[in-house]
XYZ file of C-alpha atoms in Angstrom:
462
model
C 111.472 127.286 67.367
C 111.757 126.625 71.097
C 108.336 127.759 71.897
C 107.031 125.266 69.242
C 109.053 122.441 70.826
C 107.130 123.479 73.996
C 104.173 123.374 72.962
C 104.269 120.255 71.066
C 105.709 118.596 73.662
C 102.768 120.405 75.952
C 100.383 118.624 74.002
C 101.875 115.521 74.201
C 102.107 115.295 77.762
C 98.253 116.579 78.024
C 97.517 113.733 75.368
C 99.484 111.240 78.238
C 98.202 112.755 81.218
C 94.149 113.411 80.901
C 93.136 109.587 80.456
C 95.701 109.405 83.523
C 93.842 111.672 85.300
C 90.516 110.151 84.747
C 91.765 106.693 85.634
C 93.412 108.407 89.413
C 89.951 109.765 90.149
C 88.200 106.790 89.241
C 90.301 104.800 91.672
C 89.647 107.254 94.403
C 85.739 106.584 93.664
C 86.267 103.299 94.525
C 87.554 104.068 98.196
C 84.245 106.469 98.037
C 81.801 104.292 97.056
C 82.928 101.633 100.023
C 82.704 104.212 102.624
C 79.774 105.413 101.338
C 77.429 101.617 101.022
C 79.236 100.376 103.641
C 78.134 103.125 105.995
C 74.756 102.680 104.176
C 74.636 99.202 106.415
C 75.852 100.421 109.454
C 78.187 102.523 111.139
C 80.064 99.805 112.423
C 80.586 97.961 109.302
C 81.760 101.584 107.814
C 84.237 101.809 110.276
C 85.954 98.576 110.117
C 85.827 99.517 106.203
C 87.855 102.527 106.929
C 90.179 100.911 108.964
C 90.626 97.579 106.461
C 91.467 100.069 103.983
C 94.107 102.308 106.046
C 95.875 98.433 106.961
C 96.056 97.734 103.024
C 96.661 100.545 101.569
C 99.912 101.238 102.327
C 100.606 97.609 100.810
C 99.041 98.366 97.694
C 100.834 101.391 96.952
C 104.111 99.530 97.958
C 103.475 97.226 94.989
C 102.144 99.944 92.763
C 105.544 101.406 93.432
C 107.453 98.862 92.508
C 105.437 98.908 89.003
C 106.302 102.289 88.631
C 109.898 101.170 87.526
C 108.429 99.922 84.443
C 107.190 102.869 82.245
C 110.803 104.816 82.142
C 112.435 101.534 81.217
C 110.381 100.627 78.233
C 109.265 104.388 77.116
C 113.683 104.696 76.626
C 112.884 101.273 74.607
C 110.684 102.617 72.981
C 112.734 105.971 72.104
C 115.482 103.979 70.873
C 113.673 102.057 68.688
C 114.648 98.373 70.690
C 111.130 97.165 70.696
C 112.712 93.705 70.564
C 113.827 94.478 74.206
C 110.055 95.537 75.501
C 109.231 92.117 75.803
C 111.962 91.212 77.954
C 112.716 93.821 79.939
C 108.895 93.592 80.455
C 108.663 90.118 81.950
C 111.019 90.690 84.204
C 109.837 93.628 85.838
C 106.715 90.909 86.075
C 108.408 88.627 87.693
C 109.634 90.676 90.172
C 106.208 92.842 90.483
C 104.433 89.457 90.955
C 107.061 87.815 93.329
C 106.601 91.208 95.474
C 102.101 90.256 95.458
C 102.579 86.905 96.202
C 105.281 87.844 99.136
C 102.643 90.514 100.519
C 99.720 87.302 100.180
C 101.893 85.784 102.346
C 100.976 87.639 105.481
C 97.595 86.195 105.038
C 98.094 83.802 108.442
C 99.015 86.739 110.220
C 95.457 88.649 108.709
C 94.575 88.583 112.934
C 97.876 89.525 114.120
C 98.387 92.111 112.010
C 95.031 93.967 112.936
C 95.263 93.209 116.410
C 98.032 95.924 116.221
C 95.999 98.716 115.617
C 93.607 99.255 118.902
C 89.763 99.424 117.876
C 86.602 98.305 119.446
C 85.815 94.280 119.619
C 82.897 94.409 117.123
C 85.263 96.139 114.655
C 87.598 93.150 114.817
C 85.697 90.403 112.790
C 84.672 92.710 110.450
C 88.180 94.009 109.153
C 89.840 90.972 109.808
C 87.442 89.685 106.614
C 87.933 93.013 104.984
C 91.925 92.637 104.709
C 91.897 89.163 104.306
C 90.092 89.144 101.283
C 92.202 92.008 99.718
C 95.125 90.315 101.078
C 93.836 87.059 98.191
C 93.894 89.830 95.638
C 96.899 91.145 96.178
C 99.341 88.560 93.246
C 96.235 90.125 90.655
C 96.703 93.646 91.419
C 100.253 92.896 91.098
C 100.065 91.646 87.883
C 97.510 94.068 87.024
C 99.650 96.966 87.681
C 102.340 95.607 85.890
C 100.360 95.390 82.395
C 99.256 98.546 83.585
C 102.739 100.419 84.128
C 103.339 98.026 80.842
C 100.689 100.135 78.714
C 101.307 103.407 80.072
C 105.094 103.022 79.754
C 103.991 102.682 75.735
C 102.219 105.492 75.959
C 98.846 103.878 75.747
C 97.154 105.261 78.513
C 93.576 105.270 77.294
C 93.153 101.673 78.079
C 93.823 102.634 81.742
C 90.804 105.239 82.225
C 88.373 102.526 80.183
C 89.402 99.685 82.630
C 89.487 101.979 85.794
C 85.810 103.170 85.156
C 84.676 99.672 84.303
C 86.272 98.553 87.538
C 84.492 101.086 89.316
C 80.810 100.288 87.606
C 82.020 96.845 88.718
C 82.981 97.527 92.313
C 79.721 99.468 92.881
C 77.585 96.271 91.958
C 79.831 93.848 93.964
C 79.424 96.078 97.040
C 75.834 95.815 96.440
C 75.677 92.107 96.392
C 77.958 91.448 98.699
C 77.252 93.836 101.575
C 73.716 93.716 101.316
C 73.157 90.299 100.303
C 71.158 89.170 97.072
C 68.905 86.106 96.190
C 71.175 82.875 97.720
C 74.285 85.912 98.498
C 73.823 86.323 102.341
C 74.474 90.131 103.212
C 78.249 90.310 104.410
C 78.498 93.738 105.338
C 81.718 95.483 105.463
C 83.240 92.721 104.597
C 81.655 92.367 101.469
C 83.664 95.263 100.460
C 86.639 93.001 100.628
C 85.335 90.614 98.505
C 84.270 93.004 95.832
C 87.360 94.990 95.737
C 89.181 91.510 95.474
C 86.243 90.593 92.081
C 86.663 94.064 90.926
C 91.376 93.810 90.990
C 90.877 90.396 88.998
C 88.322 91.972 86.982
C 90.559 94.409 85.615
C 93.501 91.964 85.696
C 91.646 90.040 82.627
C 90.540 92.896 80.733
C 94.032 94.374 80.607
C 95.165 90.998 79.704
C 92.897 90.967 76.883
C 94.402 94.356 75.586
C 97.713 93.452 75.861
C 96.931 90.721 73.735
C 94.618 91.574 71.088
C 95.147 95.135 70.596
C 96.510 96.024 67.270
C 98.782 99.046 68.828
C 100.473 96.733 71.040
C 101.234 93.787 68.901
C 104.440 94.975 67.023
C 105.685 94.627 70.593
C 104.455 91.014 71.735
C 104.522 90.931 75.587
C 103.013 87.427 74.976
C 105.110 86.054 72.579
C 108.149 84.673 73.704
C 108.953 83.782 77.036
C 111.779 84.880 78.471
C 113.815 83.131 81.573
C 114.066 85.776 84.893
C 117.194 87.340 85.013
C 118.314 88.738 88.022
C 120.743 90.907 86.882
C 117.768 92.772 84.914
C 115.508 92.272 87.634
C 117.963 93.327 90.127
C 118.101 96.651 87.883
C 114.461 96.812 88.147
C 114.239 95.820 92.063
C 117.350 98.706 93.025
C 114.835 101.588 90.362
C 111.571 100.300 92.047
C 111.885 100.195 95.335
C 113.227 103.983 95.988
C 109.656 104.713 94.253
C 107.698 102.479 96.673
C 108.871 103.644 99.586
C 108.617 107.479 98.483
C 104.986 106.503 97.853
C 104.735 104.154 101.480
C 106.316 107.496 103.438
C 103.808 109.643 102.060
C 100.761 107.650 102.804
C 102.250 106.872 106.104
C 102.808 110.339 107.631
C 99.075 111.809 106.782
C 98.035 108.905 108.705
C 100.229 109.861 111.429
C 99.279 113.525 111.271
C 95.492 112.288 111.700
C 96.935 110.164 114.936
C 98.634 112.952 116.341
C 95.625 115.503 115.990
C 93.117 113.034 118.040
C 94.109 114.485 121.382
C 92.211 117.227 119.869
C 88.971 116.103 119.711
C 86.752 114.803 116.928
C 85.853 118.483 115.250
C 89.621 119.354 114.599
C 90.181 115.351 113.275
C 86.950 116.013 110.898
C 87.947 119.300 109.435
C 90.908 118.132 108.607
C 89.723 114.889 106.786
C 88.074 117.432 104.883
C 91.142 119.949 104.029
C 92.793 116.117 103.180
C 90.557 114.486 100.962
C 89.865 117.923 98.568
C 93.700 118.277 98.657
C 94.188 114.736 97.804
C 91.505 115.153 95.087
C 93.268 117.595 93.534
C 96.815 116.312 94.075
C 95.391 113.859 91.444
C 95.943 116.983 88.397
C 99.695 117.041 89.008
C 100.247 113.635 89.475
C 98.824 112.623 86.298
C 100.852 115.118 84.478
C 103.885 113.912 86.537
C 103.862 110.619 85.315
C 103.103 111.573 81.743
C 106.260 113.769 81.825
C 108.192 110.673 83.009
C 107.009 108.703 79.935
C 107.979 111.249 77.405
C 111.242 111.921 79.474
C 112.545 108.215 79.456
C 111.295 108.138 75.503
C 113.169 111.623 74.705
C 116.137 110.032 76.703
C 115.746 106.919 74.575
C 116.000 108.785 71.434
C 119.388 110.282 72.851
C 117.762 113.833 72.561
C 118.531 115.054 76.190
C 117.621 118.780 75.231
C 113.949 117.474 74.341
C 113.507 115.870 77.442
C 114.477 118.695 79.318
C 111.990 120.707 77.329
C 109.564 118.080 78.345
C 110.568 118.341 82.124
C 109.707 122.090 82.361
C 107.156 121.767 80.412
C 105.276 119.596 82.385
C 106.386 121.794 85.569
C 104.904 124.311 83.687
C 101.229 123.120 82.978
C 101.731 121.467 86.142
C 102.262 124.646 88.071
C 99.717 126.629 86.557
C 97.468 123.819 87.082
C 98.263 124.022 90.491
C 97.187 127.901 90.888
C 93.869 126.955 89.121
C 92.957 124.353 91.587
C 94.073 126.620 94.352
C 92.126 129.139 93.264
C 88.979 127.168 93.163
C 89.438 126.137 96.549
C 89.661 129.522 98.153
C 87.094 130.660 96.080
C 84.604 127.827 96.571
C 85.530 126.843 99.925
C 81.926 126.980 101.195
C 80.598 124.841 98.754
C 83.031 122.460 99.564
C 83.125 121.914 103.144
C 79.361 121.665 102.373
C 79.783 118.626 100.485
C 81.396 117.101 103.256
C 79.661 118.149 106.108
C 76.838 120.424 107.785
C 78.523 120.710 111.741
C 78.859 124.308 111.769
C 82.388 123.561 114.251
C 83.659 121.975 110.977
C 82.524 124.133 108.866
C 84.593 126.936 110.385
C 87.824 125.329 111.335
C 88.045 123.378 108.150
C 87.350 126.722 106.319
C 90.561 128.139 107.640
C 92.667 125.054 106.680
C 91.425 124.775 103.336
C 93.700 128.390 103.031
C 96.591 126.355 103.553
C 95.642 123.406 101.797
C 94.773 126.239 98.959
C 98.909 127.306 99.398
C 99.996 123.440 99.605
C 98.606 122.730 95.970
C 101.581 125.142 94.830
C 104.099 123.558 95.718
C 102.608 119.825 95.939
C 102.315 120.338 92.219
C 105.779 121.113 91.599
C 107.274 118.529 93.997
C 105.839 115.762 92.389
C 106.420 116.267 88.977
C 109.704 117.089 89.621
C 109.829 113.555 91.464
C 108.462 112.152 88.415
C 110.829 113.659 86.553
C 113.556 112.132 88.186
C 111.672 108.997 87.533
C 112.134 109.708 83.800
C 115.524 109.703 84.097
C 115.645 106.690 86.068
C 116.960 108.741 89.172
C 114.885 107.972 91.723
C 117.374 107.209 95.160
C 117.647 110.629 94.745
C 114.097 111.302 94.836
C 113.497 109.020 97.674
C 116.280 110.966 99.680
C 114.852 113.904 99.460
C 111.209 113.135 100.068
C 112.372 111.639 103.149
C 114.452 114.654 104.211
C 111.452 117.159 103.496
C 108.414 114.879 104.518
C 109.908 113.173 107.790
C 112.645 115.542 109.001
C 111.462 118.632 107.799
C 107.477 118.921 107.348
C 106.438 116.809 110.291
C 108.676 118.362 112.936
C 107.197 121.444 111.783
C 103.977 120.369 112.370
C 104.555 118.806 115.552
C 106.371 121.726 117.008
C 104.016 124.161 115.668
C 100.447 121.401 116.270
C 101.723 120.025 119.552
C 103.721 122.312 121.269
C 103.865 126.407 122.331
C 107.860 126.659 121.458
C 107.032 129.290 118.974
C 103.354 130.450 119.427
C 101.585 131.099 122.411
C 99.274 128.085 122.337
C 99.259 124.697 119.487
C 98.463 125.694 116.483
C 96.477 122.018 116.303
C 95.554 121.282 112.571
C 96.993 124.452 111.330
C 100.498 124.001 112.511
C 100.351 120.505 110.827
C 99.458 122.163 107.704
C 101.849 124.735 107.682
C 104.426 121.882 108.372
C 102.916 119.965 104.824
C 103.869 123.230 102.660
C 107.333 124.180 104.703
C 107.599 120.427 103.713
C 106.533 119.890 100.293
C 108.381 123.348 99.457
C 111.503 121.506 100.570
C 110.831 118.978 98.706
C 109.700 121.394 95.704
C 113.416 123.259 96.081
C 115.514 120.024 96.443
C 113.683 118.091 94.028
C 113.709 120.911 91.289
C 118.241 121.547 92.219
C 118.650 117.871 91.516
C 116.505 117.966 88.280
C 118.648 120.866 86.866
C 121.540 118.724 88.330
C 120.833 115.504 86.485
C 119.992 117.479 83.240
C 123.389 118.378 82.780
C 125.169 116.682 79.435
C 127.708 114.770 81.672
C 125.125 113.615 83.926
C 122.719 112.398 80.921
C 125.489 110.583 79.258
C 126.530 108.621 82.031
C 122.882 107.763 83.183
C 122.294 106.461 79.106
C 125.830 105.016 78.771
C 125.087 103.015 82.254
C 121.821 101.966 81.108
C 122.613 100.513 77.030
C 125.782 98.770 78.462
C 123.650 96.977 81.234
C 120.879 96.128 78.921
C-alpha cells in the first residue's frame, strides 16, 4: 500500500514539475539569447547587457519571492475544499506582490545612481543605464505577472506556465532583433534594446496569463476576477511575514555567486571564465530539482489542506527521492560529458583545463544542491519558511563562503589558494549544510504536534 501511495504521489509531482521545468529553462534562454544578439552588435553593448542584468536581477527574484507565498496558501485552499477563499486570499497576495513592483519602479530616479555604484568603463555607462531603466518600467507587470503565475501553479495548473514562458521567449528573440538592431523607422538601440524588449516581452506575458485566468474553463469554478475584495492587512500581513523569508533566501543566493565571481578576479580572466562555465551548466541543471521542489510544495500545502499530514510527508520524500536520483543523473552526465561541455562554451585550451577540473565538483554539488532545495521547498509547503531562510543563511554565508574564502584566498590549510576550487568546495561543504539542516527541520516539522499547530494557526487566522 505504501509503495502505491509513493508512486502515485511520484507521478503527481512529475505531472507538476515537467511543464515547471520547461518554463525555468525557457526563462534562462531569455538571459541567453540577450547575451548572445547583444554581443552580436558589439562587445560593448554585450557587456553593459551583462551588467544591466546582474543590477536587476537580484530585484526580480526579490519580487518573484515574494510570489512564492502564494502557491502553499491556495494549494491548502484548494485541499480543503474552500475554493470560496482562493479568490481572496488571492488578491491580497496581489496587492501586496504589486505594491512590492511598484515600490522597486520607484528607484527609477535613482536608475544613474544606482549604476554609478558598480565601477565599469564610461562607454558602458549610457548603455546600462537604458538597459535597467527600461526593466525598471516593467517591473509593476512582472509583478503582477508572477502573481497570476504563482496563482496558476498554486492550482496546480502549471501547463499554462511553460506555453507562456516559450511564447515569451519567441517574443523576446524578435524584440531583441528590432530593437537592438534597428528595423524600418526602429533606429538600432543596441544593448539597450534588450531592455526594451525584455520590458515588451514581461507585459506580453502579463496579458496572456490574464487571459487564462479569465477564460479558462479549469479556472473558473474559482473566479479570481469575480468579486473584488478590499486589502486586508491582517491577510496580507500573513502573506508579507511567509513571503519575504522566501525572497531573501532567493536574494542571498543570487548574491553570493556574484560575490564568489568578485572575489576570484584577482585571479585573472582564465580562472573567472572557467568558472562561469562550471556556473552556468550547474545552474542549468539546478533547474531539474527546483522544478520538482516547487511541485512538492504544491502537493504538500494541498495534502496539508486535506488534513492528511501522512500524505504529505509521503509527498516530501518522495519528491527528495526523484529529486535525488535526479541529481546523480545530471551529475553523472557532467563527469561523463565534461568535454563536450566546456566545448560548448569555449575553445581557450587554459579554460578548457581548469574548468574541466571544477566541473568534478560542480558534478558533487548537484547532490546535495538537489536535496537542499527541495527540502527548502518543502518547508515552503508547510508554510515554514523563517526556518528555511535561517538556515540558508547559516550554510550559504557563514558556512560555504568562509570555506571558500579560506580555502580560494588564503594558504591557512593548503600550501597555496586553492582559487576557483576552494570556492567550490566551499558551495558543497555549504549546500551539504544546508542539505543536513534543511532535511532535520523537515523531519522536525512533520511531526503530528508540529502539523497540527501549523493547520490549527492557519484555519483560525483565515
Amino acid at each position: 500500500m505504501n509503495k502505491k501511495r509513493f508512486l502515485l504521489e511520484g507521478r503527481d509531482i512529475l505531472k507538476l514539475a515537467w511543464p515547471l521545468l520547461v518554463a525555468q529553462i525557457t526563462q534562462m534562454l531569455m538571459g541567453v539569447s540577450d547575451t548572445i544578439m547583444a554581443g552580436r552588435y558589439s562587445a560593448t553593448d554585450m557587456a553593459a547587457v551583462a551588467l544591466g542584468f546582474s543590477i536587476t536581477v537580484p530585484l526580480l527574484c526579490f519580487i518573484q519571492g515574494i510570489a512564492l507565498a502564494l502557491p502553499p496558501i491556495i494549494s491548502r485552499l484548494q485541499g480543503n475544499k474552500n475554493l470560496s477563499g482562493i479568490a481572496d486570499a488571492s488578491q491580497q497576495a496581489g496587492y501586496l506582490v504589486f505594491f512590492v513592483g511598484l515600490a522597486v519602479a520607484g528607484l527609477i530616479p535613482f536608475t544613474e545612481s544606482i549604476v554609478a555604484l558598480f565601477p565599469m568603463a564610461p562607454e558602458l555607462f549610457s548603455i546600462t543605464v537604458d538597459y535597467v531603466l527600461y526593466v525598471l518600467f516593467a517591473m509593476p507587470g512582472f509583478a503582477l505577472y508572477q502573481w497570476l503565475r504563482n496563482y496558476c501553479e498554486g492550482l496546480g495548473k502549471t501547463k499554462p506556465t511553460m506555453i507562456i514562458t516559450v511564447i515569451g521567449l519567441m517574443a523576446n528573440i524578435v524584440g531583441n532583433y528590432l530593437f537592438i538592431y534597428g528595423v524600418g523607422p526602429l533606429p538600432a538601440m543596441g544593448g539597450a534594446g534588450c531592455g526594451i524588449a525584455t520590458a515588451i516581452v514581461i507585459y506580453t506575458m502579463l496579458i496572456a496569463t490574464v487571459i487564462y485566468v479569465r477564460f479558462a474553463p479549469a479556472l473558473q469554478k474559482y473566479n479570481l476576477f469575480g468579486q473584488l475584495y478590499k486589502p486586508n492587512m491582517v491577510t496580507i500581513n500573513r502573506t508579507f511575514k511567509m513571503g519575504l523569508p522566501i525572497a531573501m533566501t532567493i536574494l542571498f543566493e543570487v548574491t553570493l555567486f556574484s560575490l564568489v565571481a568578485l572575489l576570484l578576479a584577482p585571479f585573472g580572466a582564465t580562472t573567472v571564465a572557467a568558472h562561469q562555465v562550471a556556473l552556468n551548466f550547474s545552474a542549468l541543471m539546478f533547474m531539474f530539482p527546483m522544478s520538482i521542489g516547487m511541485a512538492a510544495a504544491i502537493r504538500i500545502g494541498y495534502r496539508i489542506g486535506q488534513n492528511n499530514p501522512r500524505q504529505a510527508k509521503i509527498a516530501a520524500r518522495t519528491a527528495i527521492l526523484i529529486g535525488f536520483f535526479t541529481a546523480a543523473c545530471t551529475a553523472s552526465f557532467t563527469l561523463l560529458a565534461k568535454g563536450f561541455i566546456i566545448g560548448l562554451y569555449t575553445s581557450d585550451e587554459a579554460v578548457y583545463t581548469l574548468a574541466n577540473a571544477l566541473l568534478i565538483y560542480a558534478a558533487l554539488f548537484q547532490l546535495s544542491d538537489a536535496v537542499q532545495v527541495i527540502s527548502a521547498n518543502a518547508l515552503r509547503g508547510y508554510k515554514d519558511t523563517t526556518a528555511m531562510f535561517i538556515i540558508t543563511f547559516v550554510s550559504y554565508w557563514l558556512i560555504g563562503l568562509p570555506t571558500g574564502v579560506i580555502l580560494g584566498r588564503t594558504n591557512w590549510i593548503t600550501a597555496e589558494p586553492m582559487a576557483a576550487a576552494g570556492f567550490w568546495i566551499g558551495f558543497i561543504v555549504g549546500l551539504s549544510a544546508a542539505a543536513v539542516m534543511l532535511g532535520a527541520r523537515l523531519l522536525y516539522i512533520q511531526r503530528p504536534s508540529a502539523v497540527h499547530r501549523i493547520a490549527s494557526a492557519y484555519y483560525q487566522s483565515a
